[in-house]
Tab-separated table of N, CA and C and ligand atoms in Angstrom:
chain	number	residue	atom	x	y	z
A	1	UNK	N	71.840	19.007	-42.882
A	1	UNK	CA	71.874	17.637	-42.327
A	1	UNK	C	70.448	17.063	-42.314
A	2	UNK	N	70.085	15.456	-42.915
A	2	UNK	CA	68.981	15.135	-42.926
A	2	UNK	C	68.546	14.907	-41.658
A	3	UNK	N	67.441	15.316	-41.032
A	3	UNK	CA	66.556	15.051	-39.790
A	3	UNK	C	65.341	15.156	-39.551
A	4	UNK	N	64.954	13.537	-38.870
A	4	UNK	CA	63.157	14.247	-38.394
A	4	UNK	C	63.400	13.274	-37.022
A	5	UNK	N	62.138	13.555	-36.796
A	5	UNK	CA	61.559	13.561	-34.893
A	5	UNK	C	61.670	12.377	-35.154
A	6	UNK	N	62.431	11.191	-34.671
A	6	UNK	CA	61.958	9.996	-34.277
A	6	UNK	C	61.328	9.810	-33.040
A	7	UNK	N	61.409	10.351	-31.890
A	7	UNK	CA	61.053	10.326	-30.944
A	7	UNK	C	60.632	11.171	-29.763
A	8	UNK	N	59.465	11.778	-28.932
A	8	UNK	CA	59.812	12.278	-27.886
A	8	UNK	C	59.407	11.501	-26.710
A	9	UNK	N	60.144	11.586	-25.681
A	9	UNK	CA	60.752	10.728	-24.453
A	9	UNK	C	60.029	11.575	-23.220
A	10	UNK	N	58.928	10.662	-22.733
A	10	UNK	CA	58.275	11.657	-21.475
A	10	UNK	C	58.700	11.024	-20.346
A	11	UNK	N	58.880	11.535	-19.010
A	11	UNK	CA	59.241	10.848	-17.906
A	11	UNK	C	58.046	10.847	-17.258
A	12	UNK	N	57.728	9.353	-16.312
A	12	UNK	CA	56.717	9.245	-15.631
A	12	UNK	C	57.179	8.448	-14.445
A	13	UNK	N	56.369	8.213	-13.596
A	13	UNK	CA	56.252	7.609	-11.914
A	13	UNK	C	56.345	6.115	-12.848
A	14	UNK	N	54.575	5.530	-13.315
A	14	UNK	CA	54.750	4.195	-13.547
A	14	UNK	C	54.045	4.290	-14.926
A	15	UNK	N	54.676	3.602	-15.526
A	15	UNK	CA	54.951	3.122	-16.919
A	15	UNK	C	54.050	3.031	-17.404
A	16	UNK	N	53.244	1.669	-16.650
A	16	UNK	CA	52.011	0.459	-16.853
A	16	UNK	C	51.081	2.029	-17.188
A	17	UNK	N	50.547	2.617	-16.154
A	17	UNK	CA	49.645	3.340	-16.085
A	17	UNK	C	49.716	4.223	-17.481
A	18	UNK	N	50.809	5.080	-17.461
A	18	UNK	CA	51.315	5.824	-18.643
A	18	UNK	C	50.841	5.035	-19.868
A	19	UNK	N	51.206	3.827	-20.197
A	19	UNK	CA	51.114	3.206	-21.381
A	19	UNK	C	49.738	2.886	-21.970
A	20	UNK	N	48.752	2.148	-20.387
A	20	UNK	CA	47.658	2.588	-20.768
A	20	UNK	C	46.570	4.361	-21.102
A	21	UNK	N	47.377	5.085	-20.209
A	21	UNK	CA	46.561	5.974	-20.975
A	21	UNK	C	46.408	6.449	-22.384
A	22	UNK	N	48.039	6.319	-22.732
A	22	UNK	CA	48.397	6.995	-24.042
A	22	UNK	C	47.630	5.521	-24.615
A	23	UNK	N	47.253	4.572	-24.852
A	23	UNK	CA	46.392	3.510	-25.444
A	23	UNK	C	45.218	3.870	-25.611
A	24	UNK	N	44.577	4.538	-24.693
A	24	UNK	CA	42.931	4.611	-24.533
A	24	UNK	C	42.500	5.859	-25.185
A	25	UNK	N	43.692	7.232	-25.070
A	25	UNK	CA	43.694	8.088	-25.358
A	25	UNK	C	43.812	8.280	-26.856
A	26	UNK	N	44.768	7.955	-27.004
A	26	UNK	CA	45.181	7.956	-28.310
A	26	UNK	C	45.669	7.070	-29.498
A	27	UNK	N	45.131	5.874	-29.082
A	27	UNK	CA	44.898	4.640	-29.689
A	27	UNK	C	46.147	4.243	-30.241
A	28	UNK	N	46.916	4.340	-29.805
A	28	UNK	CA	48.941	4.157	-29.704
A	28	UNK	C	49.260	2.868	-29.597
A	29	UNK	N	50.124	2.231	-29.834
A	29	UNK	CA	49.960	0.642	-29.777
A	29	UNK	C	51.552	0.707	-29.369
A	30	UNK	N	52.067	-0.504	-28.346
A	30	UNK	CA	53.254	-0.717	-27.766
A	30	UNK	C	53.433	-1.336	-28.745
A	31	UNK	N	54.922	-0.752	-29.209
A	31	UNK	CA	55.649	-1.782	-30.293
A	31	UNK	C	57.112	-2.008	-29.855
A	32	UNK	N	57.610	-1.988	-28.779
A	32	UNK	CA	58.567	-2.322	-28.026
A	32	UNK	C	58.625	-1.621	-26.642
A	33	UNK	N	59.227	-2.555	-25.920
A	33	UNK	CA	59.666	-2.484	-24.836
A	33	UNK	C	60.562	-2.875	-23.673
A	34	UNK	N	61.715	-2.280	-23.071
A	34	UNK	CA	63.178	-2.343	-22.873
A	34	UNK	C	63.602	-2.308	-21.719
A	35	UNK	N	64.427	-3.041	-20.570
A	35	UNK	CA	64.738	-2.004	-19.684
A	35	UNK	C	66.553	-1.555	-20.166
A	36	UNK	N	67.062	-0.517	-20.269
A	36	UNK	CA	68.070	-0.138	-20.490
A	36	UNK	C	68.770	0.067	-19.065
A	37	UNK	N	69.600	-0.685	-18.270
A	37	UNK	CA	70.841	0.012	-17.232
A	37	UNK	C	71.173	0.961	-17.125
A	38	UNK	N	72.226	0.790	-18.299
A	38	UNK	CA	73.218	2.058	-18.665
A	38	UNK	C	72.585	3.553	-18.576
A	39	UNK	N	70.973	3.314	-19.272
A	39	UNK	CA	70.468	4.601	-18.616
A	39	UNK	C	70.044	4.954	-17.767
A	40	UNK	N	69.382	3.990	-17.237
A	40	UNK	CA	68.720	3.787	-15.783
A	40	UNK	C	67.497	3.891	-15.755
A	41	UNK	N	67.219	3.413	-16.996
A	41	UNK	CA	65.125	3.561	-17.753
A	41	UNK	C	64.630	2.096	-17.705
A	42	UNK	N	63.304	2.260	-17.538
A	42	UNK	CA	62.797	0.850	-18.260
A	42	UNK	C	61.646	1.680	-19.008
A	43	UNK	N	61.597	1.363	-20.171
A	43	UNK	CA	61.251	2.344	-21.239
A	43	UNK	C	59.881	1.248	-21.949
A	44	UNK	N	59.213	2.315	-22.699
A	44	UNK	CA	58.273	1.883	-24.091
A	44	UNK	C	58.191	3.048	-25.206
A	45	UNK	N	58.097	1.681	-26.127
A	45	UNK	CA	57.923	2.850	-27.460
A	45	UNK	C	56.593	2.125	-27.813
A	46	UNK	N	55.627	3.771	-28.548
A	46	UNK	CA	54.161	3.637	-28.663
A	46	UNK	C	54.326	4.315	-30.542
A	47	UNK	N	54.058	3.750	-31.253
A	47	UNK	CA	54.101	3.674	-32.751
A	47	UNK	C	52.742	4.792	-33.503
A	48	UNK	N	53.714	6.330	-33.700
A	48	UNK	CA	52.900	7.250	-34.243
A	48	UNK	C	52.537	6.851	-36.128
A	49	UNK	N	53.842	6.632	-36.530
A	49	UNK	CA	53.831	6.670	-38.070
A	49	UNK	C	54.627	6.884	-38.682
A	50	UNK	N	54.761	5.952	-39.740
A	50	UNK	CA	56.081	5.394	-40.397
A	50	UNK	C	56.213	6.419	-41.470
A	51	UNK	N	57.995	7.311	-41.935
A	51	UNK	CA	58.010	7.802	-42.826
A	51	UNK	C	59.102	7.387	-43.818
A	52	UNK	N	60.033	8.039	-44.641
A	52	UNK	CA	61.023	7.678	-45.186
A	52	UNK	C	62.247	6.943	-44.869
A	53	UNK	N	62.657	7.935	-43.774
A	53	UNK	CA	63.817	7.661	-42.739
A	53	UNK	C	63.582	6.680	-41.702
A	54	UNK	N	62.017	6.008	-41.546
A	54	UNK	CA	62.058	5.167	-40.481
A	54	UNK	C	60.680	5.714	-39.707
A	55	UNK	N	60.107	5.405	-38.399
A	55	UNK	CA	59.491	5.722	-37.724
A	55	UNK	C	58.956	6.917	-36.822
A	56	UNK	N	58.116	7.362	-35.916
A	56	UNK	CA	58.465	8.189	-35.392
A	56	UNK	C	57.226	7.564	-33.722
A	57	UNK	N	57.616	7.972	-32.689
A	57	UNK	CA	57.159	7.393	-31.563
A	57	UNK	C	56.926	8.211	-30.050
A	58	UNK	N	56.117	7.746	-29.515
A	58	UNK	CA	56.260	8.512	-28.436
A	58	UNK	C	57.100	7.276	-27.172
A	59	UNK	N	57.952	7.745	-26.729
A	59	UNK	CA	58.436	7.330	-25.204
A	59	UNK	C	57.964	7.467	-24.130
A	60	UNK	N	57.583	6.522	-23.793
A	60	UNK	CA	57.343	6.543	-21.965
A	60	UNK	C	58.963	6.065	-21.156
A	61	UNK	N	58.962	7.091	-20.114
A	61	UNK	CA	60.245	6.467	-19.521
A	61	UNK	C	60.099	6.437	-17.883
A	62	UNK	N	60.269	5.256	-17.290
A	62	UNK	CA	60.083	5.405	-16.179
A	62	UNK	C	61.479	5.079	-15.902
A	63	UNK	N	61.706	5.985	-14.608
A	63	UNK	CA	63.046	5.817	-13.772
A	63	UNK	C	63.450	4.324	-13.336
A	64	UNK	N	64.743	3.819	-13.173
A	64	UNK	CA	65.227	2.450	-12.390
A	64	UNK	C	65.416	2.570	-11.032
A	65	UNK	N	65.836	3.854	-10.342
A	65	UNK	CA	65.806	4.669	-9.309
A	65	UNK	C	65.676	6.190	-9.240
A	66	UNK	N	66.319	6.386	-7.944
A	66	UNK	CA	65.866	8.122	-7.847
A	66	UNK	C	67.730	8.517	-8.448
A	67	UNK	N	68.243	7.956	-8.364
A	67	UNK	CA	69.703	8.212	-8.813
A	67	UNK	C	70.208	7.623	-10.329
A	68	UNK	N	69.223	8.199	-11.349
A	68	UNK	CA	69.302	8.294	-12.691
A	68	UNK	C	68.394	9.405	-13.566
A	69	UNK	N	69.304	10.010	-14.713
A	69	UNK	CA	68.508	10.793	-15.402
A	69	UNK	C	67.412	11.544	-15.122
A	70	UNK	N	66.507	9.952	-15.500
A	70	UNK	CA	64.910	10.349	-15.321
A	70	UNK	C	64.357	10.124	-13.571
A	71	UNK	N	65.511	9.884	-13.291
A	71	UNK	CA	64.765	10.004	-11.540
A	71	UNK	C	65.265	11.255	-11.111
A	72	UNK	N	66.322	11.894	-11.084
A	72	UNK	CA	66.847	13.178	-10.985
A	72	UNK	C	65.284	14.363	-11.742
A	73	UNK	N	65.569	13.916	-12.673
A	73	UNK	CA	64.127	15.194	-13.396
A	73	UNK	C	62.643	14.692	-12.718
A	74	UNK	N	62.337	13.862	-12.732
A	74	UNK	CA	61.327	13.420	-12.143
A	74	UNK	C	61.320	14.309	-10.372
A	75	UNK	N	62.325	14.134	-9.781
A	75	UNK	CA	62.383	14.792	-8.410
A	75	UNK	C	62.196	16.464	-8.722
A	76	UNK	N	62.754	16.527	-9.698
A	76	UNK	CA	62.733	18.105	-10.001
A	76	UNK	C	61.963	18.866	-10.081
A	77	UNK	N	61.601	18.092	-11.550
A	77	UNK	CA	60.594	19.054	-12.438
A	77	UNK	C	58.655	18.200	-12.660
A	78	UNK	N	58.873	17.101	-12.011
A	78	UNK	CA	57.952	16.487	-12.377
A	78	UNK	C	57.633	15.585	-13.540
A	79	UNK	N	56.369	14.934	-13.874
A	79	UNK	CA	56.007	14.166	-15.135
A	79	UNK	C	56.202	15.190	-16.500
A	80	UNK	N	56.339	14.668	-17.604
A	80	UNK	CA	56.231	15.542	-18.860
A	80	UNK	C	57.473	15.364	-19.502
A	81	UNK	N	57.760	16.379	-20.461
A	81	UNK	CA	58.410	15.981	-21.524
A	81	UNK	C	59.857	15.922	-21.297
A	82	UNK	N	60.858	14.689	-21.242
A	82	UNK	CA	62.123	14.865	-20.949
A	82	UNK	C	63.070	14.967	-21.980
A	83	UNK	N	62.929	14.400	-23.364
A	83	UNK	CA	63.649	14.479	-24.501
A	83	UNK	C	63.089	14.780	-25.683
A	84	UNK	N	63.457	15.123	-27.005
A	84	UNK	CA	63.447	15.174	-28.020
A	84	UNK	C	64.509	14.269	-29.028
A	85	UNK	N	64.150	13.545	-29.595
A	85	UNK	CA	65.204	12.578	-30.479
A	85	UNK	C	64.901	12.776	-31.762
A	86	UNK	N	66.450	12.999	-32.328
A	86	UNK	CA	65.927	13.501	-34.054
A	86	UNK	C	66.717	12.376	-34.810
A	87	UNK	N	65.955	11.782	-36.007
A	87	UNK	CA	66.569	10.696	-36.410
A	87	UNK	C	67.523	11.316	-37.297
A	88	UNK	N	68.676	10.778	-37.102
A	88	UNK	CA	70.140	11.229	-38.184
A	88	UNK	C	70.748	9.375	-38.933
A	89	UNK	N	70.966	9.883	-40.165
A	89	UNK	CA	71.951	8.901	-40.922
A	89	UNK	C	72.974	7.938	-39.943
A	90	UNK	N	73.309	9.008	-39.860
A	90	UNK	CA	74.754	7.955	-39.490
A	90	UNK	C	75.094	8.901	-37.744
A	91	UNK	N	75.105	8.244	-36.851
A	91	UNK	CA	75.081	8.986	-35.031
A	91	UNK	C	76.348	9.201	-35.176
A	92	UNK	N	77.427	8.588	-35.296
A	92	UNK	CA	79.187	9.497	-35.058
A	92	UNK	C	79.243	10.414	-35.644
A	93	UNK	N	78.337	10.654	-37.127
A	93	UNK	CA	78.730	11.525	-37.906
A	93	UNK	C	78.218	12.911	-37.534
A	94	UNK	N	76.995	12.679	-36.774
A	94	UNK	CA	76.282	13.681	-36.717
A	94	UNK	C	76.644	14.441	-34.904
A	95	UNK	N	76.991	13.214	-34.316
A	95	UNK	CA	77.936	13.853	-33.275
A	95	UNK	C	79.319	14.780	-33.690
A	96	UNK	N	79.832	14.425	-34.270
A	96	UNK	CA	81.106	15.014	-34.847
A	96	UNK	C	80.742	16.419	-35.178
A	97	UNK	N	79.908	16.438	-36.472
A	97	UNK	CA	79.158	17.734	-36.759
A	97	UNK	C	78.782	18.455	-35.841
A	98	UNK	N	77.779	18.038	-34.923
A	98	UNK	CA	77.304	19.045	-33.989
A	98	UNK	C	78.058	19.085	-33.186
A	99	UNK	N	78.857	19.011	-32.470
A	99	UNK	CA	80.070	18.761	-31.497
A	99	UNK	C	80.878	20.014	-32.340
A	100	UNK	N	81.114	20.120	-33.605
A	100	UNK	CA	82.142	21.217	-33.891
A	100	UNK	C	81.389	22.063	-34.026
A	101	UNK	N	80.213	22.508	-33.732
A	101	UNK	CA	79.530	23.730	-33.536
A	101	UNK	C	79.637	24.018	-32.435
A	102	UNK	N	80.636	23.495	-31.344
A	102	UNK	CA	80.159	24.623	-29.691
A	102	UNK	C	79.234	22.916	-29.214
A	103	UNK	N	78.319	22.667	-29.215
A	103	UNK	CA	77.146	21.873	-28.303
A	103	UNK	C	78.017	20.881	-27.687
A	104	UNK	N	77.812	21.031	-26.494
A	104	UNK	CA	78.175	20.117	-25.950
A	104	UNK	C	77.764	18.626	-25.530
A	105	UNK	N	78.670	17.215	-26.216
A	105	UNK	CA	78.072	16.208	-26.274
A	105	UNK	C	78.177	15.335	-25.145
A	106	UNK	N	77.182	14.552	-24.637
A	106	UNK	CA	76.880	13.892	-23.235
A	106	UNK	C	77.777	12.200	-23.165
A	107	UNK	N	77.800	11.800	-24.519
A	107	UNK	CA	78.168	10.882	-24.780
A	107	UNK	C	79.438	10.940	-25.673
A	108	UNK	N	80.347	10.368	-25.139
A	108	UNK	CA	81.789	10.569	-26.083
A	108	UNK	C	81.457	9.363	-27.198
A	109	UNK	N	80.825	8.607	-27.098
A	109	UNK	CA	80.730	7.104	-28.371
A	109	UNK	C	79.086	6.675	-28.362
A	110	UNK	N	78.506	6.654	-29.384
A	110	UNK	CA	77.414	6.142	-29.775
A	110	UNK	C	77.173	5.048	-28.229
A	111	UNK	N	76.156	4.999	-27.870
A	111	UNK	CA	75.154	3.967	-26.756
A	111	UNK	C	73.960	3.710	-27.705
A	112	UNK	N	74.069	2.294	-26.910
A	112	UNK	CA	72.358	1.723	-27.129
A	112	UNK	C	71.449	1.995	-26.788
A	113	UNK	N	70.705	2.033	-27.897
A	113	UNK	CA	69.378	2.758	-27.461
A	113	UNK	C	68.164	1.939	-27.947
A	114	UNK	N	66.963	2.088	-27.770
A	114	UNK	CA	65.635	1.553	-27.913
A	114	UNK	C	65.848	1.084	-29.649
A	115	UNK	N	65.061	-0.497	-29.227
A	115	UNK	CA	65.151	-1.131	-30.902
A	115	UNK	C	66.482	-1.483	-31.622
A	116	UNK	N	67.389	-1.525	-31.055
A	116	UNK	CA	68.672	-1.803	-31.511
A	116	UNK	C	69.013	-0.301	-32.027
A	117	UNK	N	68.796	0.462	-31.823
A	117	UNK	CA	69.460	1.738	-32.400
A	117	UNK	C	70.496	2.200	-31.457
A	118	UNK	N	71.330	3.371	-32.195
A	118	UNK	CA	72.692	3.836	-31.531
A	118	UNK	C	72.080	5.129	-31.430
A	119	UNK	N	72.716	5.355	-30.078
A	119	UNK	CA	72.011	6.787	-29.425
A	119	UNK	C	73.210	7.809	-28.807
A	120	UNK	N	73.195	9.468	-28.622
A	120	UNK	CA	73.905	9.859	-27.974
A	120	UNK	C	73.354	11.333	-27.936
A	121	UNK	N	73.596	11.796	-26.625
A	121	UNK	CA	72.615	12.586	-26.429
A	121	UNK	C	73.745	14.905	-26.120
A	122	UNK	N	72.522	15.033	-26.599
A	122	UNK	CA	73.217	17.070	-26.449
A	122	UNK	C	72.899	17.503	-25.336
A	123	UNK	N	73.879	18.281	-24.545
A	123	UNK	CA	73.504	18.970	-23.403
A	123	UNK	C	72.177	20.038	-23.072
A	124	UNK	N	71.228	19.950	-22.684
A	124	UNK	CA	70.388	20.724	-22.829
A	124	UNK	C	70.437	22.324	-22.775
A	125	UNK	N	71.171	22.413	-22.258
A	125	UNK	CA	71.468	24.342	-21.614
A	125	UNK	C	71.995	24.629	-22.870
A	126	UNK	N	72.494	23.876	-23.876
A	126	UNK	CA	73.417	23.982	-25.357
A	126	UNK	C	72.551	24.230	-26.614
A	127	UNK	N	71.393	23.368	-26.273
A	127	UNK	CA	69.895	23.656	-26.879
A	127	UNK	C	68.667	24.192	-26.933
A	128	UNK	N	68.883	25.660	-26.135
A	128	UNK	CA	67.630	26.369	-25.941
A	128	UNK	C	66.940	25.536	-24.395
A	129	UNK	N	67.597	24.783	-23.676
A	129	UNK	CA	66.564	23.999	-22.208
A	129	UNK	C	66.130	22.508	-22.731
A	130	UNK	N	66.490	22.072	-24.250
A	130	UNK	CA	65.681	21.283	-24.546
A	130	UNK	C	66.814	19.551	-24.795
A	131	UNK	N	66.830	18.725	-23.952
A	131	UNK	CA	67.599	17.545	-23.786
A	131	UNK	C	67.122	17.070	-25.115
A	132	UNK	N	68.615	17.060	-25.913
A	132	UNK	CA	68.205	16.223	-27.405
A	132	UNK	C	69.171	15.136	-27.484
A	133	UNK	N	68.175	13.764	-28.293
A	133	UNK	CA	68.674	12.548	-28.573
A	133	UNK	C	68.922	12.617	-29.966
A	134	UNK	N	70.057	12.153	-30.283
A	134	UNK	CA	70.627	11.895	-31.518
A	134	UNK	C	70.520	9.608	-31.643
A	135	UNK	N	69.519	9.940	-32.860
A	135	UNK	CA	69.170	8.277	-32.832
A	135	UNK	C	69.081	7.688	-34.421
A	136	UNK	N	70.446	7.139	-34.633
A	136	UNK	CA	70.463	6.072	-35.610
A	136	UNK	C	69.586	4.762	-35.556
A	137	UNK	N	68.792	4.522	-36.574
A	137	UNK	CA	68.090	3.108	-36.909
A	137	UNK	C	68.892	2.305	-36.841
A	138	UNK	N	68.478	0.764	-36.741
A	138	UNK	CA	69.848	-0.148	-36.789
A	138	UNK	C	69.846	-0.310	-38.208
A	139	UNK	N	70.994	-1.101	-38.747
A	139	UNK	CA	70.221	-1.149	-40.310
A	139	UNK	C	70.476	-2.293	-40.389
A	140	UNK	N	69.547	-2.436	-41.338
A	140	UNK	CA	68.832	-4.234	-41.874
A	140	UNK	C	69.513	-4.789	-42.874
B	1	V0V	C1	68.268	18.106	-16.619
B	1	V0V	N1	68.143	19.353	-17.102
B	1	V0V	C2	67.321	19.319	-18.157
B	1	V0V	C3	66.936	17.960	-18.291
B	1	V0V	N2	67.549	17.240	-17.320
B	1	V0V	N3	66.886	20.268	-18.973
B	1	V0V	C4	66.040	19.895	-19.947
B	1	V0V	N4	65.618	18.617	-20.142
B	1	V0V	C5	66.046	17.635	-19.327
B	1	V0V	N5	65.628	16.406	-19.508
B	1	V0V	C6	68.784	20.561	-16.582
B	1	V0V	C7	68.546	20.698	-15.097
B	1	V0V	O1	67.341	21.393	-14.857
B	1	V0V	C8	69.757	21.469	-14.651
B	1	V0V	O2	69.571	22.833	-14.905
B	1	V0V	C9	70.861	20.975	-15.566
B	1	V0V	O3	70.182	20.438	-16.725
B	1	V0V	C10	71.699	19.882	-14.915
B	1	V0V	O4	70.821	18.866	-14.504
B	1	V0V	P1	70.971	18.018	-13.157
B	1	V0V	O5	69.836	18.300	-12.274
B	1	V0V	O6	72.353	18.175	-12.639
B	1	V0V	O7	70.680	16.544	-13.681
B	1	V0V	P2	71.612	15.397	-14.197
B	1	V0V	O8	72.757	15.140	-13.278
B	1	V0V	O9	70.693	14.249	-14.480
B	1	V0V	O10	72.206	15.884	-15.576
B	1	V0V	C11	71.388	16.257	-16.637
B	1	V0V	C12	71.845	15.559	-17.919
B	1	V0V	C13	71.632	14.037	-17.726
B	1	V0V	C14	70.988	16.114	-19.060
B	1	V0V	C15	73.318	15.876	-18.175
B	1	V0V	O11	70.279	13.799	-17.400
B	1	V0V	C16	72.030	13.200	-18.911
B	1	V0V	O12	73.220	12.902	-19.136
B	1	V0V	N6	71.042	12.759	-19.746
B	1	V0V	C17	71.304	11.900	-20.924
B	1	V0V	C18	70.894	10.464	-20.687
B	1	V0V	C19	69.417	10.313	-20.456
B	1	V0V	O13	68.694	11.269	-20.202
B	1	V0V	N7	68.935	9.034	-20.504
B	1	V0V	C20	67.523	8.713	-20.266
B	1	V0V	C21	66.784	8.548	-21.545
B	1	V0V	P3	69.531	23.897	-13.710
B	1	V0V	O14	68.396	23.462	-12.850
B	1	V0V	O15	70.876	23.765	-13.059
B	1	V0V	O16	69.323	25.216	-14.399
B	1	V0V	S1	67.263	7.018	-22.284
B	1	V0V	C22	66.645	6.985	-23.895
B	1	V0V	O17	66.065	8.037	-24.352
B	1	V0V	C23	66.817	5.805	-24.627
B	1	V0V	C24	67.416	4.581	-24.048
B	1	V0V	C25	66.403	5.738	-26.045
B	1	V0V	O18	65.839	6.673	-26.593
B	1	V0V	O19	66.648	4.676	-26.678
B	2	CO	CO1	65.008	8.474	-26.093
């Protein structure tokens, strides 16, 4: 199955701060930015480098409350790395696929995700500890 890293997704307290460091640090440039409900994020994407399949980025994600996702891990485990997102062709297809291997999927139907893309995510305990995003480009 074709795949690369489009994304990894860090959880933080506040955003602003986050966004500037990864700016100063690592000379990263905001190339969108979202608040999503449904997940309960208000998110940024910081623009590493463009390849075949599309992009690849780092996420900042700050919680909407303490009663979502990234506010749950945030209480937990602290700041740092909350996802991994691998860019796939086509997201039903690649749910389907991995879904008939055993992994258990979080999302029964493709969700929206950052940039107009379709997102749906693998149980982590299914993946070695590691929360993975499955993320279709929109297409043009
Ligand atoms: C929880 N666990 C994790 C984890 N979050 N393990 C690795 N990485 C993470 N990020 C572990 C946790 O330590 C528990 O293990 C167990 O999973 C159950 O977690 P929980 O404390 O009950 O927490 P819940 O209720 O939040 O459930 C966890 C899951 C949930 C992963 C099921 O967070 C979820 O559905 N996530 C998918 C949606 C999401 O994360 N959206 C935000 C990103 P122990 O302690 O029992 O051993 S939105 C995004 O990326 C967008 C919009 C985009 O890219 O466009
Ligand atoms: Co993500």
């Amino acid at each position: 199955m074709f795949m690369r890293i489009d994304h990894v997704g860090i959880a933080c307290h506040d955003l602003e701060e986050k966004i500037a460091f990864f700016e100063r640090t690592f000379e990263l440039t905001v190339v969108a930015r979202e608040v999503n409900e449904e997940q309960g994020v208000k998110e940024a994407m910081l623009h590493i480098a463009d390849g075949d399949g599309g992009g690849s980025y780092i996420q900042l994600l700050e919680p909407l409350g303490p009663d979502t996702p990234v506010g749950r891990f945030l209480a937990k485990r602290g700041e740092g790395v909350h996802h991994v997102a691998f860019g796939v062709p086509d997201v039903a297809e690649a749910m389907r696929e991995i879904g008939g291997r055993g992994v258990r999927l979080l999302d029964e139907a493709p969700r929206h995700g950052t940039m107009g893309s379709s997102i749906a995510f693998l149980h982590p305990k299914d993946v070695g500890g590691m929360l993975t995003e499955l993320v279709q480009a929109p297409k043009h």
